[in-house]
Short mmCIF file of C-alpha atoms and ligand atoms in Angstrom, two decimals:
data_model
loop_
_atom_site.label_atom_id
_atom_site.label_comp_id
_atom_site.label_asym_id
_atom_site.label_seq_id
_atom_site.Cartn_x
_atom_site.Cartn_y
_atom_site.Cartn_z
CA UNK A 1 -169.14 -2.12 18.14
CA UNK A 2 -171.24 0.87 19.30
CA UNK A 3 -168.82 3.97 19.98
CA UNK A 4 -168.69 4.81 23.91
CA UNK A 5 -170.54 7.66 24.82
CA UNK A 6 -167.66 8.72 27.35
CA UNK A 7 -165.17 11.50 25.81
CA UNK A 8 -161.87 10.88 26.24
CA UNK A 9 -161.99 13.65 29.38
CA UNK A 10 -164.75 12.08 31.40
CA UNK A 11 -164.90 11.87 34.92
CA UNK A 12 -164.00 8.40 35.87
CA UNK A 13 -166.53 6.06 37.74
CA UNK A 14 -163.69 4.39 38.99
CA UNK A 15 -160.28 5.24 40.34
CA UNK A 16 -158.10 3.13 42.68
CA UNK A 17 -154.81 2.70 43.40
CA UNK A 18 -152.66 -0.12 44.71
CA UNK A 19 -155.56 -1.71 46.07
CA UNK A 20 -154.77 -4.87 47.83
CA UNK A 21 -156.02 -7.72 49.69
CA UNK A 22 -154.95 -10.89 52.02
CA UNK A 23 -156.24 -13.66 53.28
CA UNK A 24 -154.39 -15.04 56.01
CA UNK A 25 -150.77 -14.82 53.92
CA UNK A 26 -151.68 -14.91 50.83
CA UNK A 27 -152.38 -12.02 48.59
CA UNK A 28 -154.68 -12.47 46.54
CA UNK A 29 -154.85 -8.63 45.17
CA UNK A 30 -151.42 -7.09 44.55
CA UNK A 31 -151.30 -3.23 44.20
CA UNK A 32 -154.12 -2.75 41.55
CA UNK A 33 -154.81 0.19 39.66
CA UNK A 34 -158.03 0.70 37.66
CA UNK A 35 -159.38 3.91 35.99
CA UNK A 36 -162.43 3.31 34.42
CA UNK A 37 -163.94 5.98 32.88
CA UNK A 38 -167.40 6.89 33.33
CA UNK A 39 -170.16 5.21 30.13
CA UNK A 40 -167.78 2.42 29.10
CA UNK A 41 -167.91 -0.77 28.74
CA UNK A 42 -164.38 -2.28 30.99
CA UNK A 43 -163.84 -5.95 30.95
CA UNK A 44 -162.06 -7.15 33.71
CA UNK A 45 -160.40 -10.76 32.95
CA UNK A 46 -157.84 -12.95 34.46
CA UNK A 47 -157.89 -16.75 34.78
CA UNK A 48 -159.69 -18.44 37.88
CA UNK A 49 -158.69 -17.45 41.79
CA UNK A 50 -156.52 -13.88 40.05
CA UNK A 51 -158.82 -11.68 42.03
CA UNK A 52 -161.58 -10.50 39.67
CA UNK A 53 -164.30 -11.02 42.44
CA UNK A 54 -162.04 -10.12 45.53
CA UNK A 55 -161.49 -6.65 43.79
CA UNK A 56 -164.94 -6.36 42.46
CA UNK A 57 -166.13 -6.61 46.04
CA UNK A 58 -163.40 -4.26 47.46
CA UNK A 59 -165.00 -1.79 44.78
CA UNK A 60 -168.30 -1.67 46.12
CA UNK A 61 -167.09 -1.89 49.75
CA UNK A 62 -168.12 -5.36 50.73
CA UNK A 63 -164.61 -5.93 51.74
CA UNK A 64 -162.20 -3.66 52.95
CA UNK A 65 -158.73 -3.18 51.24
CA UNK A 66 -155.67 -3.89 53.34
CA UNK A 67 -153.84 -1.14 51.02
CA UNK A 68 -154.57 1.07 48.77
CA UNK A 69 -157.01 4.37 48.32
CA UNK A 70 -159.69 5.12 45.63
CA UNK A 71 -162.96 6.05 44.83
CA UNK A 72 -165.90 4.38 42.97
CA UNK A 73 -168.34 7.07 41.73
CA UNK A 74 -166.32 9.87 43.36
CA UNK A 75 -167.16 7.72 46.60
CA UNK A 76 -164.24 6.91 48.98
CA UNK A 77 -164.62 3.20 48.42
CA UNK A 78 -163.32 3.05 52.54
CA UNK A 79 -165.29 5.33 54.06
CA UNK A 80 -168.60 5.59 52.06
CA UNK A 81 -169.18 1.91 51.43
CA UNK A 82 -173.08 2.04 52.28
CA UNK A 83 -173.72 5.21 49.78
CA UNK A 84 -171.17 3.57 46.92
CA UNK A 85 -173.88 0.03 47.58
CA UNK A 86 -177.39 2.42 46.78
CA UNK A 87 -175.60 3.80 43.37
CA UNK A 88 -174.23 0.47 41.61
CA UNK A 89 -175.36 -2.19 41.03
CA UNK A 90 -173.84 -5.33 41.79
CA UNK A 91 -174.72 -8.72 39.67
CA UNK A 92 -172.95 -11.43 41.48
CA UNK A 93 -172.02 -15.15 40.05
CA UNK A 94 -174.25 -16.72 41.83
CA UNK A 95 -177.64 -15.20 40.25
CA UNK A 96 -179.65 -14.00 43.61
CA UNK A 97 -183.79 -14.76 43.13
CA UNK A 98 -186.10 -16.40 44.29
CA UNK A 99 -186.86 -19.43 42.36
CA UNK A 100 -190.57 -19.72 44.16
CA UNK A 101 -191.56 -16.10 43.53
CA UNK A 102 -192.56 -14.95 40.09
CA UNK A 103 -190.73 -12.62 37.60
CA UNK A 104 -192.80 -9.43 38.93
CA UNK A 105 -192.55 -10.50 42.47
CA UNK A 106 -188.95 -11.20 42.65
CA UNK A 107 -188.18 -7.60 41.39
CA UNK A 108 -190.99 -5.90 43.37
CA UNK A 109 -189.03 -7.41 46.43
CA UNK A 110 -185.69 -5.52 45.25
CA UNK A 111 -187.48 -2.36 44.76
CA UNK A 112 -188.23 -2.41 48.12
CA UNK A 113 -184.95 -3.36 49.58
CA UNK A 114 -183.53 -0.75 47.60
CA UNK A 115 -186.64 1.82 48.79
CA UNK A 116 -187.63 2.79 45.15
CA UNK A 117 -190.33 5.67 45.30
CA UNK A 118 -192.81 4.44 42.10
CA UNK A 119 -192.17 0.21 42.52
CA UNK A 120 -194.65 -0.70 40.26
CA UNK A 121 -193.40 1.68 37.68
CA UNK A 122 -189.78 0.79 38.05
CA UNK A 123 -190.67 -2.92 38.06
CA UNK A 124 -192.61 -2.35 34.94
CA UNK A 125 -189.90 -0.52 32.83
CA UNK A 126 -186.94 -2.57 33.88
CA UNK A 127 -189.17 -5.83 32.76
CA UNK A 128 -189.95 -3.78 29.43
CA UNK A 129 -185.83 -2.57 28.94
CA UNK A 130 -185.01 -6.42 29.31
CA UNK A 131 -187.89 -8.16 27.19
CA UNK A 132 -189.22 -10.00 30.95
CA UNK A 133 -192.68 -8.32 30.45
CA UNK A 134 -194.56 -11.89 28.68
CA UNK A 135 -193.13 -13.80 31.64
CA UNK A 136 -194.03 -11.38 34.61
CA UNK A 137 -195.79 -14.48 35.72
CA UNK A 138 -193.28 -16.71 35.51
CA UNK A 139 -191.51 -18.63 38.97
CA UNK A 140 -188.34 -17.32 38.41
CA UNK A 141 -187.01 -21.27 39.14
CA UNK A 142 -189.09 -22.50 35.68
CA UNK A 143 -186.88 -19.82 33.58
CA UNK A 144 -184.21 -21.43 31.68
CA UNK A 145 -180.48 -19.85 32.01
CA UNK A 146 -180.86 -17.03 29.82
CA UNK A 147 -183.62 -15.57 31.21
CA UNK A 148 -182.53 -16.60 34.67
CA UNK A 149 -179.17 -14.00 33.74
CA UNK A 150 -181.82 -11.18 32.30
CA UNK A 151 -183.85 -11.64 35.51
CA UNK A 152 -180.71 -11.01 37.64
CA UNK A 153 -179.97 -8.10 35.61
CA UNK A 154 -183.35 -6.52 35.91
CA UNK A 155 -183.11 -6.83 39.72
CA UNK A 156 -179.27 -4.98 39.86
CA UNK A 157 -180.64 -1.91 37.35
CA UNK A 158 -184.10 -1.28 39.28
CA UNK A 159 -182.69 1.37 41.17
CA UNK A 160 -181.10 3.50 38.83
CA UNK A 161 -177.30 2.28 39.38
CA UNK A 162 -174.30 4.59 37.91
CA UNK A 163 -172.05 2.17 37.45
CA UNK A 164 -172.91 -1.84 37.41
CA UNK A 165 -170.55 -4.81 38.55
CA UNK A 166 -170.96 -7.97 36.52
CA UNK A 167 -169.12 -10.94 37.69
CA UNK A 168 -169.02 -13.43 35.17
CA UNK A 169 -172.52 -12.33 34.17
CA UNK A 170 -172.30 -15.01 30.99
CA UNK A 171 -171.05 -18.05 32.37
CA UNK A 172 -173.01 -21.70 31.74
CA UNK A 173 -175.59 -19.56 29.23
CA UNK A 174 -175.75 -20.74 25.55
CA UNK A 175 -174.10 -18.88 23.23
CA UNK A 176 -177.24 -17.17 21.90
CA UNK A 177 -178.09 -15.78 25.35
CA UNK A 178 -174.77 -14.57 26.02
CA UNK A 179 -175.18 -12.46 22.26
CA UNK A 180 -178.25 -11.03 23.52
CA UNK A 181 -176.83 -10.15 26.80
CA UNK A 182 -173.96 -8.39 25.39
CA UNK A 183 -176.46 -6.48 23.13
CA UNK A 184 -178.46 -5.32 26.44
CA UNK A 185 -175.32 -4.59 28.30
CA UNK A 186 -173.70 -1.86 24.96
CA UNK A 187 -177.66 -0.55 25.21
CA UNK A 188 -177.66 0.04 28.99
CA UNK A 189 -174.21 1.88 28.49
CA UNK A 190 -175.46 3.82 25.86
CA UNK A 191 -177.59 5.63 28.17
CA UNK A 192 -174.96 6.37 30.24
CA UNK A 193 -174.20 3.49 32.83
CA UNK A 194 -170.61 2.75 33.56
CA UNK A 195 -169.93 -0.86 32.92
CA UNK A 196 -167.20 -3.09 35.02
CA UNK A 197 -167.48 -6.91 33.85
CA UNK A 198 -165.36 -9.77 34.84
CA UNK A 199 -165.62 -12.65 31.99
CA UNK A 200 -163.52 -15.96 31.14
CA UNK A 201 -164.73 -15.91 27.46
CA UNK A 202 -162.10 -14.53 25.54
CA UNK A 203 -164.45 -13.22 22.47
CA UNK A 204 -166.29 -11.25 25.01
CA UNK A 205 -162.60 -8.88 25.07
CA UNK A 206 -163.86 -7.66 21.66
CA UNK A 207 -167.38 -6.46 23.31
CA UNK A 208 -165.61 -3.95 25.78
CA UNK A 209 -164.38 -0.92 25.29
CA UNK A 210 -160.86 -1.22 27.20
CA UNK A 211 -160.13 -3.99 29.52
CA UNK A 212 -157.72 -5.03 32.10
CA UNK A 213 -156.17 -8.55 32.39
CA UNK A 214 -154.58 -9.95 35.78
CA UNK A 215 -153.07 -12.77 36.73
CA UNK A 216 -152.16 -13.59 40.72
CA UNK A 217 -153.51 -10.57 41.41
CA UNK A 218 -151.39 -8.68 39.44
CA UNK A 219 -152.06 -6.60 35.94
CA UNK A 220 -150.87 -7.82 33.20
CA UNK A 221 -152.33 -5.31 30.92
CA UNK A 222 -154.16 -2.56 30.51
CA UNK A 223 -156.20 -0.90 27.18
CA UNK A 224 -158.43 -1.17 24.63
CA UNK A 225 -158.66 -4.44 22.48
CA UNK A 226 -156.71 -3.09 19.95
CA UNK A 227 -153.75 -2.07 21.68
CA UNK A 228 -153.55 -4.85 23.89
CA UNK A 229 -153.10 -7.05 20.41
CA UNK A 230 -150.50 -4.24 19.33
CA UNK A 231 -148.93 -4.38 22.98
CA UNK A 232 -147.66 -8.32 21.84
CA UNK A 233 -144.63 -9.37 20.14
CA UNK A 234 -146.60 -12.20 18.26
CA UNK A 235 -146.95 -13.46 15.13
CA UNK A 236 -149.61 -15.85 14.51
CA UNK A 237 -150.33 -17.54 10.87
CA UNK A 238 -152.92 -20.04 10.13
CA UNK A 239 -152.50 -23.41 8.30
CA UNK A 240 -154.69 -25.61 6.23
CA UNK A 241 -153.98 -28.76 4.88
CA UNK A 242 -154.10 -32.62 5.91
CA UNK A 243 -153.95 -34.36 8.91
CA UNK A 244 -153.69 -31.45 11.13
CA UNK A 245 -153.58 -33.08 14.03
CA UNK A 246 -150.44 -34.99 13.30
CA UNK A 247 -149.11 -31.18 12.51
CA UNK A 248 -150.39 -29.41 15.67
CA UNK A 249 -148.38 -32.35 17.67
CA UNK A 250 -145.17 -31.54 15.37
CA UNK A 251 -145.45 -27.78 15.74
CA UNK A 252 -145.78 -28.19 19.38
CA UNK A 253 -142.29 -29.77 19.47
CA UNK A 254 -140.73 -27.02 18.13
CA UNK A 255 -138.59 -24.65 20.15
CA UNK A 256 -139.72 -20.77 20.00
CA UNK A 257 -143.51 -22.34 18.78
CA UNK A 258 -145.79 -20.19 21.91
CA UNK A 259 -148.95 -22.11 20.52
CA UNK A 260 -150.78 -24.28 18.54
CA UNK A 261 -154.67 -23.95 18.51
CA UNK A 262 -156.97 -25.92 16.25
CA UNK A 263 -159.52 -22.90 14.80
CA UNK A 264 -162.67 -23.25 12.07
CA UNK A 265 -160.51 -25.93 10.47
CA UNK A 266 -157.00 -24.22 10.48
CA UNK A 267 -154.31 -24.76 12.83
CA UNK A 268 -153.10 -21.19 14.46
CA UNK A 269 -149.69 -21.39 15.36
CA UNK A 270 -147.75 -18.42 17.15
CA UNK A 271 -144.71 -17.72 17.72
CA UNK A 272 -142.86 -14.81 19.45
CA UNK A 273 -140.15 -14.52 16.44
CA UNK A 274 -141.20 -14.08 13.36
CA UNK A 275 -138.23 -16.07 11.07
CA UNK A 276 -138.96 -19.11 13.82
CA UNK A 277 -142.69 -19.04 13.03
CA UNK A 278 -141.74 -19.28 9.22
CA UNK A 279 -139.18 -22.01 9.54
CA UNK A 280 -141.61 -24.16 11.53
CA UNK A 281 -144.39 -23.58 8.79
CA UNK A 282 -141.70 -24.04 5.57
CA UNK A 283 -142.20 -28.07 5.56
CA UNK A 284 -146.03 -27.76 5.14
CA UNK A 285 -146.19 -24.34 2.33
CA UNK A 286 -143.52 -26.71 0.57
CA UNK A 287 -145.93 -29.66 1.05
CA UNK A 288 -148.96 -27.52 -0.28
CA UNK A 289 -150.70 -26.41 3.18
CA UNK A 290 -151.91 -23.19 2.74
CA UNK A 291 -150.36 -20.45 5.29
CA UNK A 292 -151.97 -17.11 5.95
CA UNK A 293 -150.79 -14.64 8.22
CA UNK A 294 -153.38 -13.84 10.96
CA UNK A 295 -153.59 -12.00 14.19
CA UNK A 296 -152.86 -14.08 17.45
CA UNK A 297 -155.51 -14.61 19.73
CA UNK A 298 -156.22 -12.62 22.59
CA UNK A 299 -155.97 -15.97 24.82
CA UNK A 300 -152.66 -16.61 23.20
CA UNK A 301 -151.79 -12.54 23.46
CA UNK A 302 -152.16 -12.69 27.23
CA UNK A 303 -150.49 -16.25 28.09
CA UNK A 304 -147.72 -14.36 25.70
CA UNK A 305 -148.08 -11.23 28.54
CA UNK A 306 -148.05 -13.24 31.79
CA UNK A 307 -144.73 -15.20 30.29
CA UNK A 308 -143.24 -11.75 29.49
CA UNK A 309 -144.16 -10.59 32.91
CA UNK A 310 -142.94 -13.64 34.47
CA UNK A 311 -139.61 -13.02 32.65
CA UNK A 312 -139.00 -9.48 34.07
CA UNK A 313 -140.14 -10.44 37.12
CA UNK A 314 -136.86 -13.14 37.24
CA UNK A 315 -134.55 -11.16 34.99
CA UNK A 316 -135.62 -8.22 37.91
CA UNK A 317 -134.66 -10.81 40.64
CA UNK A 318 -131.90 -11.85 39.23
CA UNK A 319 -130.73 -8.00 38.95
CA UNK A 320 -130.42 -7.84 35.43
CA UNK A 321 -131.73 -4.82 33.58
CA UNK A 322 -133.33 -5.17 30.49
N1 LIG B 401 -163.03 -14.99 51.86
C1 LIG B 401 -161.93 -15.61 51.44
N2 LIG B 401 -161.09 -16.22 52.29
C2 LIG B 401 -159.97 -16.82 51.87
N3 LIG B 401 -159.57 -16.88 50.58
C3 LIG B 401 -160.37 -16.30 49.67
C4 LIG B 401 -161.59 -15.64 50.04
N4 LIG B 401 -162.16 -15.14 48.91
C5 LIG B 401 -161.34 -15.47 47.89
N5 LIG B 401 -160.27 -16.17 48.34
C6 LIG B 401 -159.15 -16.66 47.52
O1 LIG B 401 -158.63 -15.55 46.84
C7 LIG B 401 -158.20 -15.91 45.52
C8 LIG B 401 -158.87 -15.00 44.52
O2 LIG B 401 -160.26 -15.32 44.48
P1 LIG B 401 -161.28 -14.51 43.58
O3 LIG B 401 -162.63 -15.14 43.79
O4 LIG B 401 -161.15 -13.07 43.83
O5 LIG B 401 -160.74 -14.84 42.13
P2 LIG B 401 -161.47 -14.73 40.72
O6 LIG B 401 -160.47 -14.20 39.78
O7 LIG B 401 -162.74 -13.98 40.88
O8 LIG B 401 -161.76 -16.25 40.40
P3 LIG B 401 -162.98 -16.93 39.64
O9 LIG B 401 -162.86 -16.52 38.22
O10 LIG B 401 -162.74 -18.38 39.85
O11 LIG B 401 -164.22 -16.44 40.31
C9 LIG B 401 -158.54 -17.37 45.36
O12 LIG B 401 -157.37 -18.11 45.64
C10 LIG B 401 -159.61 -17.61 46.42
O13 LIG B 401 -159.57 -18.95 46.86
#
């Protein structure tokens, strides 16, 4: 992966502190903190309804925190919504374009709303940056989902955004698409634009810089790929041998046994104590399977966090220290 081009002293494009947020009485964000420094690439993850989107939006002031202070750009993200909305740019789930109005015409309109001085030249670099240029004349509704996603793109970076907000910028594209997307999103930070993406995929961890994971609106955890993997007490190995499936039901069984995933042919089991793992796998190395010790997954890493969060969280209630 391309090295950020943020030193580990630059200014950050985003700092907030316990931000949260209600809806009637549930709360939905929980005292968040984020520091994102300024040129990197920060994926924001949690499973569905943790309050990826609800804090995106607090970010760029399209909601109002009911708690918490911080700033987005060096913008108070409370009382300088509208100047924080001219200097990111925000690409939402739902991909906003007109499906009736060409490639070229669909951005030209953006340019506009966003009062760009030289339209036609901004149009005509952002469709160059993003490869749109041979289907200028497209209807944006006859693109297929890939291009649809670079389209959307083009129309949040037309006005020379800081910092851009992607909410789940890959979801329902093919896999290629969502390669090439990644590969446009490490260019556009290369120049200099702060990155904030919210994503489900767990392989897209590896394609960020440092990320936070929540879950109900709480984090989890907080770093860069690698020591998010170091932050876990798991040990994963992988298997291979016969009927695997009659295994990965067996291993499942087992006390202590955090996961069982079927992977390229191998079955990735993980446990949270190393001697447990090895006595679960002993009957199959004795049988022949081949075991190989492997890192745990980042999906299993963070279902490992919330659990150990979870357990605090009681063992706190309960008023035990640990
Ligand atoms: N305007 C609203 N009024 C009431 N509840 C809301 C509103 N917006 C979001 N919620 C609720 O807040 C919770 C968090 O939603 P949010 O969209 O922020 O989660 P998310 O992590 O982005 O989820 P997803 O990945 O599914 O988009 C959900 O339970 C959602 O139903």
């Amino acid at each position: 992966m391309p090295e950020p081009v943020s030193p580990p002293s630059a200014p950050l494009a985003v700092d907030v502190r316990g931000l949260t947020k209600r809806f009637g009485t549930q709360t939905v964000v929980d005292h968040i903190d984020i520091q994102v420094p300024a040129g990197l690439i920060y994926g924001f993850l949690g499973p569905n309804g943790s309050g990826k989107t609800t804090t995106l939006r607090m970010l760029c002031g399209l909601l109002t925190p009911d708690g918490g202070e911080g700033s987005c750009l060096g913008l108070d993200i409370r009382t300088d919504a509208a100047r924080i909305k001219n200097q990111i740019g925000y690409m939402t789930q739902r991909f906003s374009y007109y499906d009736d109005l060409t490639v070229t015409e669909n951005l030209d309109f953006v340019a506009r709303a966003y009062q760009v001085p030289d339209r036609r030249k901004a149009v005509a670099a952002v469709m160059k940056d993003l490869d749109l240029t041979p289907r200028r004349d497209v209807m944006a509704g006859h693109l297929s989902g890939g291009w649809k996603q670079r389209l959307a793109l083009a129309a949040c970076l037309i006005h020379d955004p800081k910092l851009l907000l992607l909410d789940e910028p890959t979801a329902g594209v093919d896999p290629e698409a969502r390669r090439s997307f990644w590969n446009e999103i490490h260019s556009i930070a290369a120049r200099g634009v702060t990155v904030l993406v919210t994503t489900h995929y767990m392989d897209e961890v590896e394609r960020c810089h440092s990320i936070t994971y929540i879950a109900e609106g709480n984090v989890v955890t907080t770093g860069t790929p690698r020591e998010i993997i170091g932050q876990s007490r798991l040990k994963a190995a992988a298997l291979a041998g016969p009927d695997l499936e009659d295994a990965a039901q067996a291993l499942r069984a087992l006390p202590g046994i955090a996961s069982v995933a079927a992977l390229g042919g191998r079955l990735v089991v993980a446990a949270r104590v190393q001697t447990v793992l090895d006595d679960a796998l002993a009957p199959y190395r004795a049988r022949g399977y081949e075991v190989e010790a492997v890192a745990p997954s980042f999906e299993d890493v963070f279902v490992e966090l919330i659990h150990v969060a979870d357990e605090q969280r009681a063992a706190k209630r309960a008023g035990v220290t640990s």
